[in-house]
Amino acid sequence: MSRLIRLLISYDGSGYHGWQRQHNGITVQEVVEEQLAVICRHPVALHGAGRTDAGVHALGMVAHFQTSTSIPVQAFSRGLNSMLPRDIRILAAQTEQPDFHSRFSALGKTYRYDFFCGEVQLPMSRKYCAHYPGAFESERIQPAIEALIGSHDFASFERSGSRDPSRTGGRGAVRTLYQLSCTPQLGRPEHWSIRVSGDGFLRQMVRIIAGTLIQIGCSRREPDSMAAVIAARDRTAAGMTAPACGLYLEKIYYHHLFDH
């Protein structure tokens, strides 16, 4: 009898060309699928809740697959962790209902963006935290945060060419942000985290939001400019795309938004 298995996956994205399998480089999906095929003794198609770009990290990626093997569900986490490289860990495995889908059943996601504003960044943090040396004033970005929260057309914050603009079905570039904050990291001077929760995100949307907010905090953009950026629906109106190294997929929500 076929079973649907759900995995909770954490990975260091530094050495991968993102989550989704592709032809030009090794990906997290590919590596996990190969080891699942060994355990299950049949080819496995692993479906993730979304895709992360090259260099992006995940604390809580969710993925599912179908299998006819009868091995205990706990064996998938223990077995995979004994076979996978150390930069990919299976945090949990569970049997799901047949209608569960990692992507389409999700109600929302939380991402975190980490950056450092000190003069000299430690070498060992360069793959996990973006570096913007100089003064950063979090008070300057509060008007921009307030403008971003809610339902908007976020076309200004979407990677150019990542979506066919001629498509009229679905919701286009409209997304809803429920929570957005920028806070200092406890005990780490000049280290900051931007955290954003919403019902969905466009390609590179979080990195472009982070880049634009950082530019405002560094006095390279005006604090009250965000409403005009949103209204423009034009990628050139927003700020820089922040580097992938600072981005973490923290959590995906299925039963209640922002449940714990």
Short mmCIF file of C-alpha atoms in Angstrom, two decimals:
data_model
loop_
_atom_site.label_atom_id
_atom_site.label_comp_id
_atom_site.label_asym_id
_atom_site.label_seq_id
_atom_site.Cartn_x
_atom_site.Cartn_y
_atom_site.Cartn_z
CA MET A 1 0.00 0.00 0.00
CA SER A 2 1.30 3.44 -0.92
CA ARG A 3 1.97 5.94 1.87
CA LEU A 4 2.53 9.68 1.80
CA ILE A 5 5.48 10.72 3.96
CA ARG A 6 6.17 14.29 5.07
CA LEU A 7 9.71 15.42 5.90
CA LEU A 8 10.89 18.47 7.81
CA ILE A 9 14.30 19.40 6.39
CA SER A 10 17.03 21.82 7.42
CA TYR A 11 19.96 22.61 5.16
CA ASP A 12 22.93 24.85 4.68
CA GLY A 13 22.44 26.14 1.15
CA SER A 14 26.01 27.38 0.66
CA GLY A 15 27.09 24.41 -1.45
CA TYR A 16 23.92 23.94 -3.49
CA HIS A 17 22.27 25.48 -6.52
CA GLY A 18 19.05 25.86 -4.57
CA TRP A 19 16.37 23.39 -3.60
CA GLN A 20 14.84 22.41 -6.95
CA ARG A 21 16.52 19.80 -9.16
CA GLN A 22 18.18 21.34 -12.22
CA HIS A 23 20.71 20.53 -14.90
CA ASN A 24 23.48 23.00 -14.12
CA GLY A 25 24.38 22.06 -10.55
CA ILE A 26 23.73 19.90 -7.52
CA THR A 27 20.59 20.71 -5.51
CA VAL A 28 19.12 19.73 -2.16
CA GLN A 29 16.13 18.00 -3.76
CA GLU A 30 18.41 15.86 -5.94
CA VAL A 31 20.61 14.76 -3.03
CA VAL A 32 17.67 13.79 -0.80
CA GLU A 33 15.83 12.02 -3.63
CA GLU A 34 18.87 9.87 -4.41
CA GLN A 35 19.14 8.63 -0.84
CA LEU A 36 15.38 8.11 -0.53
CA ALA A 37 15.54 5.86 -3.60
CA VAL A 38 18.13 3.72 -1.82
CA ILE A 39 16.00 3.39 1.32
CA CYS A 40 12.72 2.82 -0.53
CA ARG A 41 14.25 0.64 -3.25
CA HIS A 42 12.33 2.49 -5.94
CA PRO A 43 12.62 5.93 -7.60
CA VAL A 44 11.20 8.74 -5.47
CA ALA A 45 9.79 12.12 -6.51
CA LEU A 46 10.21 14.58 -3.62
CA HIS A 47 7.84 17.58 -3.68
CA GLY A 48 8.96 20.65 -1.73
CA ALA A 49 6.87 23.46 -0.29
CA GLY A 50 8.68 25.90 -2.54
CA ARG A 51 12.07 26.54 -4.02
CA THR A 52 15.01 28.36 -2.53
CA ASP A 53 17.72 29.93 -4.68
CA ALA A 54 21.40 29.03 -4.69
CA GLY A 55 23.02 29.89 -1.37
CA VAL A 56 19.73 30.27 0.56
CA HIS A 57 19.36 28.25 3.77
CA ALA A 58 16.39 26.48 5.35
CA LEU A 59 15.55 25.79 8.96
CA GLY A 60 12.16 24.28 8.16
CA MET A 61 11.63 23.19 4.55
CA VAL A 62 8.73 20.74 4.21
CA ALA A 63 8.64 18.11 1.47
CA HIS A 64 6.59 14.97 0.79
CA PHE A 65 6.84 11.80 -1.26
CA GLN A 66 4.92 8.61 -1.99
CA THR A 67 6.36 5.20 -1.22
CA SER A 68 5.19 1.60 -1.19
CA THR A 69 7.84 0.47 1.28
CA SER A 70 6.64 -0.74 4.68
CA ILE A 71 9.60 0.41 6.77
CA PRO A 72 8.66 2.40 9.92
CA VAL A 73 8.27 6.12 9.31
CA GLN A 74 10.92 6.94 11.95
CA ALA A 75 13.46 5.10 9.83
CA PHE A 76 13.29 7.80 7.19
CA SER A 77 14.77 10.46 9.49
CA ARG A 78 17.35 8.16 11.09
CA GLY A 79 18.25 6.43 7.83
CA LEU A 80 18.52 9.56 5.75
CA ASN A 81 20.62 11.37 8.34
CA SER A 82 23.11 8.49 8.28
CA MET A 83 23.39 8.77 4.50
CA LEU A 84 23.06 12.46 3.70
CA PRO A 85 25.93 14.99 3.79
CA ARG A 86 26.14 16.88 7.07
CA ASP A 87 24.82 20.10 5.52
CA ILE A 88 21.38 18.47 5.10
CA ARG A 89 19.44 17.10 8.10
CA ILE A 90 16.01 15.51 8.37
CA LEU A 91 14.46 16.98 11.52
CA ALA A 92 11.26 14.90 11.45
CA ALA A 93 9.32 12.40 9.36
CA GLN A 94 5.62 11.57 9.62
CA THR A 95 2.84 9.86 7.69
CA GLU A 96 0.37 12.30 6.16
CA GLN A 97 -3.15 12.14 4.78
CA PRO A 98 -3.37 11.29 1.05
CA ASP A 99 -4.56 14.79 0.15
CA PHE A 100 -1.64 16.59 1.82
CA HIS A 101 0.66 18.59 -0.45
CA SER A 102 3.74 20.39 0.83
CA ARG A 103 3.17 23.37 -1.44
CA PHE A 104 -0.57 23.60 -2.02
CA SER A 105 -1.60 22.81 1.56
CA ALA A 106 0.59 25.57 2.99
CA LEU A 107 -1.13 28.63 4.49
CA GLY A 108 1.97 30.80 4.80
CA LYS A 109 5.70 31.03 5.42
CA THR A 110 8.18 32.92 7.56
CA TYR A 111 11.59 33.99 6.23
CA ARG A 112 14.47 35.63 8.08
CA TYR A 113 17.20 37.82 6.60
CA ASP A 114 20.41 38.32 8.61
CA PHE A 115 22.91 41.13 8.02
CA PHE A 116 25.86 42.75 9.75
CA CYS A 117 26.73 46.47 9.72
CA GLY A 118 30.11 46.41 11.44
CA GLU A 119 33.28 47.41 9.64
CA VAL A 120 34.93 43.97 9.50
CA GLN A 121 32.98 40.74 9.10
CA LEU A 122 34.38 37.50 10.49
CA PRO A 123 35.29 35.15 7.62
CA MET A 124 33.32 32.20 9.01
CA SER A 125 30.05 34.16 8.88
CA ARG A 126 30.33 35.31 5.28
CA LYS A 127 28.14 32.45 3.94
CA TYR A 128 25.39 33.00 6.49
CA CYS A 129 25.08 36.76 6.95
CA ALA A 130 25.16 39.66 4.49
CA HIS A 131 27.61 42.49 5.14
CA TYR A 132 26.65 46.16 4.88
CA PRO A 133 29.34 48.18 6.71
CA GLY A 134 28.20 51.54 8.01
CA ALA A 135 25.56 53.14 10.18
CA PHE A 136 22.15 51.45 10.19
CA GLU A 137 19.18 53.20 11.83
CA SER A 138 16.26 50.83 12.37
CA GLU A 139 13.94 53.75 13.18
CA ARG A 140 14.20 54.95 9.58
CA ILE A 141 12.61 51.78 8.19
CA GLN A 142 9.47 51.75 10.37
CA PRO A 143 7.34 53.79 7.90
CA ALA A 144 8.44 51.44 5.11
CA ILE A 145 7.53 48.37 7.18
CA GLU A 146 4.08 49.80 7.87
CA ALA A 147 3.58 50.43 4.14
CA LEU A 148 4.54 46.85 3.22
CA ILE A 149 2.26 45.03 5.67
CA GLY A 150 -1.07 43.99 4.16
CA SER A 151 -2.20 42.85 0.72
CA HIS A 152 -0.46 44.50 -2.22
CA ASP A 153 0.67 43.88 -5.76
CA PHE A 154 4.36 43.16 -5.09
CA ALA A 155 5.52 43.26 -8.73
CA SER A 156 8.17 45.83 -7.75
CA PHE A 157 9.73 43.18 -5.51
CA GLU A 158 9.83 40.32 -7.99
CA ARG A 159 12.90 39.23 -9.91
CA SER A 160 12.63 40.55 -13.45
CA GLY A 161 11.57 37.89 -15.92
CA SER A 162 10.71 35.30 -13.27
CA ARG A 163 6.98 35.25 -14.09
CA ASP A 164 5.11 35.51 -17.37
CA PRO A 165 3.42 38.96 -17.19
CA SER A 166 0.88 37.91 -19.84
CA ARG A 167 -0.73 35.39 -17.48
CA THR A 168 -4.08 36.67 -16.26
CA GLY A 169 -5.15 33.70 -14.13
CA GLY A 170 -4.50 33.30 -10.41
CA ARG A 171 -3.54 36.20 -8.19
CA GLY A 172 -0.67 37.59 -10.25
CA ALA A 173 1.80 39.41 -8.01
CA VAL A 174 -0.67 40.03 -5.17
CA ARG A 175 0.52 38.69 -1.82
CA THR A 176 -0.32 39.43 1.82
CA LEU A 177 2.33 40.18 4.43
CA TYR A 178 1.07 39.60 7.97
CA GLN A 179 4.17 40.40 9.99
CA LEU A 180 7.40 42.27 9.21
CA SER A 181 10.07 43.35 11.66
CA CYS A 182 13.72 44.32 11.91
CA THR A 183 15.37 43.60 15.26
CA PRO A 184 18.92 43.47 16.65
CA GLN A 185 20.32 40.01 17.37
CA LEU A 186 20.68 39.43 21.10
CA GLY A 187 24.29 39.65 22.25
CA ARG A 188 25.62 40.33 18.75
CA PRO A 189 26.39 44.04 18.26
CA GLU A 190 25.60 45.42 14.79
CA HIS A 191 23.90 42.17 13.75
CA TRP A 192 20.29 42.51 12.57
CA SER A 193 17.47 40.22 11.47
CA ILE A 194 14.58 41.10 9.19
CA ARG A 195 11.71 38.63 9.66
CA VAL A 196 8.72 38.50 7.32
CA SER A 197 5.63 36.29 7.35
CA GLY A 198 3.07 36.10 4.58
CA ASP A 199 0.72 33.90 2.59
CA GLY A 200 3.26 33.49 -0.22
CA PHE A 201 6.28 35.08 -1.85
CA LEU A 202 7.39 35.90 -5.39
CA ARG A 203 10.80 34.95 -6.77
CA GLN A 204 13.46 36.84 -4.73
CA MET A 205 10.72 38.94 -3.09
CA VAL A 206 12.16 38.65 0.42
CA ARG A 207 15.67 39.52 -0.75
CA ILE A 208 14.44 42.59 -2.61
CA ILE A 209 12.37 43.74 0.36
CA ALA A 210 15.39 43.21 2.61
CA GLY A 211 17.68 45.08 0.24
CA THR A 212 15.29 48.02 -0.02
CA LEU A 213 14.81 48.23 3.76
CA ILE A 214 18.55 48.05 4.37
CA GLN A 215 19.14 50.90 1.93
CA ILE A 216 16.56 52.98 3.81
CA GLY A 217 18.18 52.15 7.15
CA CYS A 218 21.56 53.13 5.73
CA SER A 219 20.16 56.50 4.54
CA ARG A 220 20.42 55.59 0.86
CA ARG A 221 16.65 55.87 0.37
CA GLU A 222 13.96 57.99 1.99
CA PRO A 223 11.87 56.41 4.78
CA ASP A 224 8.56 57.45 3.19
CA SER A 225 9.40 56.14 -0.29
CA MET A 226 7.95 52.62 0.07
CA ALA A 227 4.34 53.42 -0.86
CA ALA A 228 5.51 54.83 -4.20
CA VAL A 229 7.71 51.77 -4.80
CA ILE A 230 4.74 49.44 -4.25
CA ALA A 231 2.48 51.53 -6.46
CA ALA A 232 5.01 51.52 -9.32
CA ARG A 233 4.72 47.74 -9.86
CA ASP A 234 8.12 47.97 -11.50
CA ARG A 235 11.25 46.14 -10.36
CA THR A 236 13.43 49.17 -11.13
CA ALA A 237 11.55 51.21 -8.52
CA ALA A 238 12.69 49.01 -5.61
CA GLY A 239 16.15 48.68 -4.12
CA MET A 240 18.91 46.14 -4.47
CA THR A 241 18.49 42.37 -4.27
CA ALA A 242 20.19 41.42 -1.01
CA PRO A 243 22.68 38.51 -1.28
CA ALA A 244 21.33 34.98 -0.91
CA CYS A 245 23.67 34.13 1.98
CA GLY A 246 21.59 36.04 4.55
CA LEU A 247 18.25 34.38 3.76
CA TYR A 248 16.67 31.55 5.78
CA LEU A 249 13.36 29.80 5.25
CA GLU A 250 12.31 29.50 8.90
CA LYS A 251 8.86 27.93 8.97
CA ILE A 252 5.94 26.83 6.83
CA TYR A 253 2.43 26.88 8.28
CA TYR A 254 -0.29 24.33 7.53
CA HIS A 255 -2.95 24.26 10.25
CA HIS A 256 -2.84 27.81 11.63
CA LEU A 257 -0.84 30.84 10.56
CA PHE A 258 2.08 31.42 12.92
CA ASP A 259 1.37 28.31 15.01
CA HIS A 260 4.20 26.97 17.16
#
